[in-house]
Amino acid sequence: MIDFKKFFPFLNKVVYLDSAAMMQKPISVIEKINEFYLNFAVNTHSQNSKIAYENLAKIAKTREKIAKFIDAESEEIMFNSGTTEAINLFASMIKKFLKKGDQILLSPLNHSSNLIVWIKIAKEIGAEIIYSKKIIDKISSKTRIIAFSQTNNSILLNLNLDEIWKKAIKYDVFVLNDATQAISYQKVSLNFCHAVAFSSNKFYGPTGLGVLAIKKNLINKLEPTKFGGGTIASLNSENIFYYNNYRKFEPGTLNFAAIWGLDAAINFVNNIGIKNISKRLEILSNYLYEKLEKIKDIEIFSKKGDHILLFNIKGFNSSDIASYLGNNNIYVRSGTFCVPFLKKILKKNSFVRISLAFYNDFSDIDNLIEHLEKKEFLDFV
């Protein structure tokens, strides 16, 4: 098995099994962020300089690379602070198409960032929230918006994005794909939705940067709900004239250093290949499941082959297990992972979550299993 850890400095220090919370960053990404601050730290709003133009070119090129990666056009790519902001921005702009009695269709496994804003909007307008894990079975003539995660951060589902899209189009429904967990290992495409949101942080890139991609024909119908410099072509005492492209949705100074880092992350992923990442992840996920299921009194809530896996061990609190592992330099997570309905769905109050990435290896899993088998979860206190 190829040693990918050599590209990730932090992995020399810990056993990292919490990638659903934050992906680790390859050295090439870290170096590009440093390069920006060392050599290119000029605002693009100060356009009368060579460095500012170089920054503009870098941003444009990164926009093009993202577009190609998700089957979009560069004019459809907007930068923001992360998936949470991207979803909130899309919701605040699309809500003008909602009316009283319309339905917003959500997965009960959605992250809070893809739940709370829709519940607030539904209450404000008088729309109805409908929940379905399958999504497609609840699409009807009353549905106006669908918001789901291509890959969830807890229990993984196999959604047929093509069929959901076809039925949504039939009923004239807007579709948002929260792709923040999928973008690191699956094909993500704007061909099967109106909007895609994801974080650089979950794509081996820096924190503090996100992407919202919206189909061009919809962008032209939306108005910004966040305002600031760089968004308007002109202004008089009565009227605002916005740029008629992505610029009107990117107020203020962008996170330039993070964009440089994301550009390097895209190059890194493209050099390895998303299919190769997915295949390696499948091998590791199967190995993890086979090892875990042999542990006495373990209760596994995920399927074999899931790279995000939830479990409990009878007689022990999930937080004690996670704390014990953390104090032994093995990083997992416990809780419900910002999925408010997870307790109701799985009928447990808390879980231990292991989330693998392609940079993990068999030794990481073996180390985890060795510590779990000891069941010394209270001895570290």
C-alpha positions as CSV (number, residue, x, y, z in Angstrom):
1,M,0.0,0.0,0.0
2,I,1.4,3.4,-1.0
3,D,2.5,5.6,1.9
4,F,0.6,8.8,1.5
5,K,1.4,9.9,5.1
6,K,4.7,11.3,3.9
7,F,2.8,14.1,2.2
8,F,1.0,15.1,5.5
9,P,3.3,16.4,8.2
10,F,0.8,16.2,11.0
11,L,0.3,12.4,10.5
12,N,3.8,11.8,11.7
13,K,2.6,12.8,15.2
14,V,-0.8,11.2,15.6
15,V,-3.2,8.4,14.5
16,Y,-5.8,10.6,12.9
17,L,-9.2,9.0,12.4
18,D,-11.4,12.2,12.5
19,S,-11.3,13.3,8.9
20,A,-15.1,13.9,8.7
21,A,-14.4,16.8,11.1
22,M,-11.3,18.2,9.3
23,M,-9.1,16.7,6.6
24,Q,-5.4,16.9,7.0
25,K,-3.4,19.2,4.7
26,P,-0.6,18.0,2.4
27,I,2.7,19.9,2.6
28,S,2.1,21.3,-0.9
29,V,-1.0,23.1,0.4
30,I,0.8,24.5,3.5
31,E,3.7,25.7,1.3
32,K,1.3,27.6,-1.0
33,I,-0.4,29.4,1.9
34,N,3.1,30.4,3.1
35,E,4.1,31.5,-0.4
36,F,1.1,33.8,-0.6
37,Y,1.9,35.6,2.7
38,L,5.7,35.7,1.9
39,N,5.5,36.9,-1.7
40,F,2.0,37.9,-2.8
41,A,0.1,39.5,0.1
42,V,-1.6,42.3,-1.9
43,N,-5.3,42.9,-2.1
44,T,-6.8,42.3,-5.5
45,H,-8.9,45.5,-5.0
46,S,-5.5,47.3,-5.4
47,Q,-5.4,46.5,-9.1
48,N,-2.7,48.9,-10.2
49,S,0.2,46.5,-9.5
50,K,1.8,43.4,-10.9
51,I,1.3,41.3,-7.8
52,A,-2.4,42.2,-7.6
53,Y,-2.9,41.0,-11.2
54,E,-1.0,37.8,-10.4
55,N,-3.4,37.3,-7.5
56,L,-6.4,37.9,-9.8
57,A,-5.0,35.3,-12.2
58,K,-4.5,32.8,-9.4
59,I,-8.1,33.2,-8.2
60,A,-9.4,33.0,-11.8
61,K,-7.4,29.8,-12.4
62,T,-8.6,28.2,-9.1
63,R,-12.2,29.1,-10.0
64,E,-11.7,27.3,-13.4
65,K,-10.2,24.2,-11.7
66,I,-13.1,23.9,-9.2
67,A,-15.6,24.3,-12.1
68,K,-13.9,21.6,-14.1
69,F,-13.9,19.3,-11.0
70,I,-17.6,19.6,-10.5
71,D,-18.8,19.9,-14.1
72,A,-19.6,23.6,-13.8
73,E,-18.5,26.8,-15.5
74,S,-16.1,29.2,-13.8
75,E,-18.8,31.9,-13.8
76,E,-20.9,29.6,-11.5
77,I,-18.3,29.4,-8.7
78,M,-18.5,31.7,-5.7
79,F,-16.1,31.8,-2.8
80,N,-17.2,32.2,0.8
81,S,-16.1,31.2,4.3
82,G,-17.3,27.5,4.2
83,T,-20.2,25.1,3.7
84,T,-22.2,26.7,6.5
85,E,-22.1,30.1,5.0
86,A,-22.6,28.7,1.5
87,I,-25.9,26.9,2.5
88,N,-27.1,30.0,4.5
89,L,-26.4,32.3,1.5
90,F,-28.2,30.0,-0.9
91,A,-31.2,29.6,1.4
92,S,-31.5,33.3,2.0
93,M,-31.5,34.0,-1.8
94,I,-33.7,31.1,-2.9
95,K,-36.4,31.7,-0.3
96,K,-38.0,34.4,-2.5
97,F,-39.4,31.6,-4.6
98,L,-41.2,30.0,-1.7
99,K,-44.8,30.7,-0.7
100,K,-47.1,29.6,2.1
101,G,-47.9,25.9,1.9
102,D,-44.9,24.9,-0.2
103,Q,-42.8,22.0,1.0
104,I,-39.1,21.9,1.8
105,L,-37.7,18.4,1.6
106,L,-34.8,17.5,3.8
107,S,-32.9,14.4,5.0
108,P,-33.2,13.8,8.7
109,L,-29.5,13.0,8.5
110,N,-28.6,16.5,7.4
111,H,-26.0,18.4,9.3
112,S,-27.4,21.3,11.4
113,S,-26.1,23.8,8.8
114,N,-28.4,22.2,6.3
115,L,-31.4,22.0,8.7
116,I,-31.7,25.0,10.9
117,V,-31.8,27.6,8.2
118,W,-34.6,25.8,6.3
119,I,-36.7,25.3,9.5
120,K,-36.3,29.1,10.2
121,I,-37.4,30.0,6.6
122,A,-40.3,27.5,6.7
123,K,-41.6,29.1,9.9
124,E,-41.1,32.6,8.4
125,I,-43.0,31.9,5.2
126,G,-45.5,29.3,6.3
127,A,-43.9,26.5,4.3
128,E,-43.9,22.8,5.5
129,I,-40.8,20.8,6.3
130,I,-40.8,17.2,5.0
131,Y,-38.2,14.6,6.0
132,S,-37.1,11.6,4.1
133,K,-33.8,9.6,4.0
134,K,-34.5,8.4,0.5
135,I,-35.6,11.9,-0.7
136,I,-37.0,10.7,-4.0
137,D,-40.1,9.1,-2.4
138,K,-41.3,12.4,-1.0
139,I,-40.9,14.6,-4.0
140,S,-44.3,15.9,-5.2
141,S,-46.0,18.8,-6.8
142,K,-45.9,20.6,-3.4
143,T,-42.1,20.3,-3.1
144,R,-40.3,23.5,-3.8
145,I,-36.8,23.0,-2.4
146,I,-34.8,19.8,-1.7
147,A,-31.6,20.0,0.4
148,F,-29.6,16.9,1.2
149,S,-26.0,15.7,1.6
150,Q,-24.5,13.6,-1.1
151,T,-22.5,11.9,1.7
152,N,-23.6,12.4,5.3
153,N,-21.2,12.8,8.3
154,S,-22.8,10.0,10.3
155,I,-24.8,7.2,8.6
156,L,-23.9,6.8,4.9
157,L,-26.8,6.4,2.4
158,N,-26.7,5.6,-1.3
159,L,-28.8,8.3,-3.0
160,N,-29.5,8.1,-6.7
161,L,-28.7,11.7,-7.6
162,D,-29.7,11.2,-11.2
163,E,-33.2,10.0,-10.4
164,I,-33.7,12.6,-7.7
165,W,-32.7,15.3,-10.2
166,K,-35.0,14.0,-12.9
167,K,-38.0,13.9,-10.6
168,A,-37.1,17.4,-9.2
169,I,-37.0,18.8,-12.7
170,K,-40.4,17.3,-13.4
171,Y,-41.9,19.1,-10.5
172,D,-39.9,22.3,-10.9
173,V,-38.0,21.9,-7.6
174,F,-34.8,23.6,-6.6
175,V,-32.1,21.2,-5.5
176,L,-29.1,21.9,-3.1
177,N,-26.4,19.3,-2.7
178,D,-24.3,19.7,0.5
179,A,-21.2,17.9,-0.9
180,T,-18.8,18.8,1.9
181,Q,-18.2,15.1,2.9
182,A,-18.4,13.8,-0.7
183,I,-15.9,16.2,-2.3
184,S,-12.8,14.4,-1.0
185,Y,-13.5,11.0,-2.5
186,Q,-16.6,10.9,-4.8
187,K,-17.5,12.5,-8.0
188,V,-19.5,15.7,-7.3
189,S,-21.4,17.3,-10.2
190,L,-23.5,20.4,-10.7
191,N,-25.3,18.4,-13.5
192,F,-27.6,16.9,-10.8
193,C,-28.6,19.9,-8.8
194,H,-29.0,23.7,-8.9
195,A,-26.4,24.3,-6.3
196,V,-23.4,22.6,-4.7
197,A,-21.8,23.6,-1.4
198,F,-18.5,22.4,0.1
199,S,-15.6,23.5,2.3
200,S,-12.0,23.7,1.3
201,N,-11.3,22.3,4.8
202,K,-12.9,18.9,3.8
203,F,-10.9,18.8,0.5
204,Y,-7.4,18.7,2.0
205,G,-7.3,22.5,1.8
206,P,-7.3,25.3,4.5
207,T,-10.0,26.3,6.8
208,G,-12.0,29.5,6.4
209,L,-12.9,29.0,2.7
210,G,-15.9,27.5,1.0
211,V,-17.5,27.2,-2.4
212,L,-21.0,27.7,-3.5
213,A,-21.7,26.7,-7.1
214,I,-25.0,27.8,-8.7
215,K,-26.2,27.1,-12.2
216,K,-25.8,30.2,-14.4
217,N,-29.5,30.4,-15.4
218,L,-30.4,30.5,-11.7
219,I,-27.7,33.0,-10.7
220,N,-29.2,35.6,-13.0
221,K,-32.5,35.3,-11.0
222,L,-30.9,35.7,-7.6
223,E,-30.1,38.9,-5.6
224,P,-27.4,39.1,-3.1
225,T,-28.2,39.1,0.6
226,K,-24.8,40.0,1.8
227,F,-23.3,43.4,0.8
228,G,-20.0,45.1,0.6
229,G,-17.2,46.3,-1.6
230,G,-16.4,44.8,-5.0
231,T,-20.0,43.8,-5.8
232,I,-21.4,46.8,-7.7
233,A,-20.7,48.3,-11.1
234,S,-22.2,51.7,-10.1
235,L,-24.4,53.3,-7.5
236,N,-26.6,56.4,-7.2
237,S,-28.8,57.8,-4.5
238,E,-31.7,55.6,-5.5
239,N,-30.4,52.5,-7.3
240,I,-27.7,49.8,-7.0
241,F,-26.3,48.3,-10.1
242,Y,-24.6,45.0,-9.3
243,Y,-22.1,43.2,-11.5
244,N,-24.1,40.6,-13.4
245,N,-21.9,37.6,-12.4
246,Y,-20.4,35.9,-9.4
247,R,-18.8,39.1,-8.2
248,K,-22.1,40.4,-6.8
249,F,-22.0,37.4,-4.3
250,E,-18.4,37.9,-3.1
251,P,-18.5,41.1,-1.0
252,G,-15.3,42.3,0.7
253,T,-11.8,40.9,0.7
254,L,-11.6,37.2,-0.2
255,N,-9.5,34.7,1.8
256,F,-6.6,34.9,-0.7
257,A,-4.2,32.7,1.2
258,A,-6.9,30.0,1.5
259,I,-7.6,30.2,-2.3
260,W,-3.9,29.6,-3.0
261,G,-4.1,26.6,-0.6
262,L,-7.2,25.3,-2.3
263,D,-5.6,25.6,-5.7
264,A,-2.7,23.4,-4.4
265,A,-5.2,20.9,-2.9
266,I,-7.0,20.5,-6.3
267,N,-3.7,19.8,-8.0
268,F,-2.8,17.3,-5.3
269,V,-6.1,15.4,-5.7
270,N,-6.0,15.5,-9.5
271,N,-2.5,14.0,-9.4
272,I,-3.7,11.1,-7.4
273,G,-7.1,10.8,-9.0
274,I,-10.4,10.8,-7.2
275,K,-11.1,7.2,-8.3
276,N,-7.9,6.0,-6.8
277,I,-8.7,7.8,-3.6
278,S,-12.1,6.1,-3.5
279,K,-10.7,2.6,-4.2
280,R,-8.1,2.9,-1.4
281,L,-10.8,4.2,1.0
282,E,-12.9,1.2,0.2
283,I,-10.1,-1.2,1.0
284,L,-9.4,0.5,4.3
285,S,-13.1,0.7,5.3
286,N,-13.6,-3.0,4.7
287,Y,-10.5,-3.8,6.8
288,L,-11.8,-1.5,9.6
289,Y,-15.2,-3.2,9.7
290,E,-13.7,-6.7,9.7
291,K,-11.4,-5.8,12.6
292,L,-14.1,-4.0,14.7
293,E,-16.7,-6.6,14.5
294,K,-14.5,-9.1,16.3
295,I,-14.4,-6.9,19.4
296,K,-16.5,-8.3,22.2
297,D,-19.7,-6.3,23.1
298,I,-19.3,-3.8,20.2
299,E,-22.4,-2.4,18.5
300,I,-21.7,-1.2,15.0
301,F,-24.3,1.1,13.4
302,S,-22.7,1.5,10.0
303,K,-22.4,-0.9,7.0
304,K,-19.3,-2.8,5.9
305,G,-17.4,-0.5,3.5
306,D,-18.5,2.8,5.1
307,H,-15.4,5.0,5.7
308,I,-17.4,6.9,8.3
309,L,-18.4,4.4,10.9
310,L,-20.3,4.7,14.2
311,F,-20.1,2.3,17.1
312,N,-20.5,1.9,20.8
313,I,-19.1,-0.7,23.2
314,K,-21.6,-2.0,25.8
315,G,-20.9,-0.8,29.3
316,F,-18.9,2.2,28.3
317,N,-19.8,5.8,27.5
318,S,-18.8,7.0,24.0
319,S,-17.1,10.1,25.3
320,D,-14.9,8.0,27.7
321,I,-13.9,5.8,24.8
322,A,-13.0,8.8,22.6
323,S,-11.2,10.6,25.5
324,Y,-9.1,7.4,26.2
325,L,-8.2,7.1,22.6
326,G,-7.3,10.8,22.4
327,N,-5.1,10.5,25.4
328,N,-3.3,7.7,23.6
329,N,-2.8,9.9,20.5
330,I,-5.6,8.3,18.5
331,Y,-8.1,10.9,17.3
332,V,-11.7,10.0,16.9
333,R,-14.9,11.8,17.8
334,S,-17.9,11.1,20.1
335,G,-21.4,12.6,20.3
336,T,-24.0,13.1,17.6
337,F,-21.8,15.1,15.2
338,C,-24.2,18.1,14.7
339,V,-26.9,15.7,13.4
340,P,-29.9,16.6,15.7
341,F,-32.1,13.7,14.6
342,L,-29.4,11.0,14.9
343,K,-30.5,10.0,18.5
344,K,-34.0,9.5,17.3
345,I,-33.0,7.5,14.2
346,L,-30.6,5.2,15.9
347,K,-32.2,5.2,19.4
348,K,-29.0,5.9,21.2
349,N,-27.8,9.2,22.9
350,S,-24.2,9.2,21.7
351,F,-21.7,7.3,19.5
352,V,-18.0,7.0,18.7
353,R,-17.2,8.0,15.1
354,I,-14.3,6.8,13.1
355,S,-13.8,8.6,9.8
356,L,-11.1,7.4,7.5
357,A,-9.3,9.2,4.7
358,F,-7.1,7.8,1.9
359,Y,-4.0,8.9,3.8
360,N,-4.7,6.4,6.6
361,D,-3.2,2.9,6.4
362,F,-3.6,-0.6,8.0
363,S,-1.3,0.3,10.9
364,D,-3.7,3.2,12.0
365,I,-6.5,0.7,12.2
366,D,-4.4,-1.9,14.0
367,N,-3.4,0.7,16.5
368,L,-7.0,1.6,17.1
369,I,-8.1,-2.0,17.5
370,E,-5.3,-2.8,19.9
371,H,-6.4,0.0,22.2
372,L,-10.1,-0.8,21.9
373,E,-9.5,-4.4,22.8
374,K,-7.8,-3.5,26.1
375,K,-11.0,-1.6,27.2
376,E,-9.1,0.6,29.6
377,F,-11.4,3.5,28.9
378,L,-11.4,4.8,32.4
379,D,-7.8,4.2,33.3
380,F,-6.4,7.4,31.7
381,V,-8.3,9.7,34.1
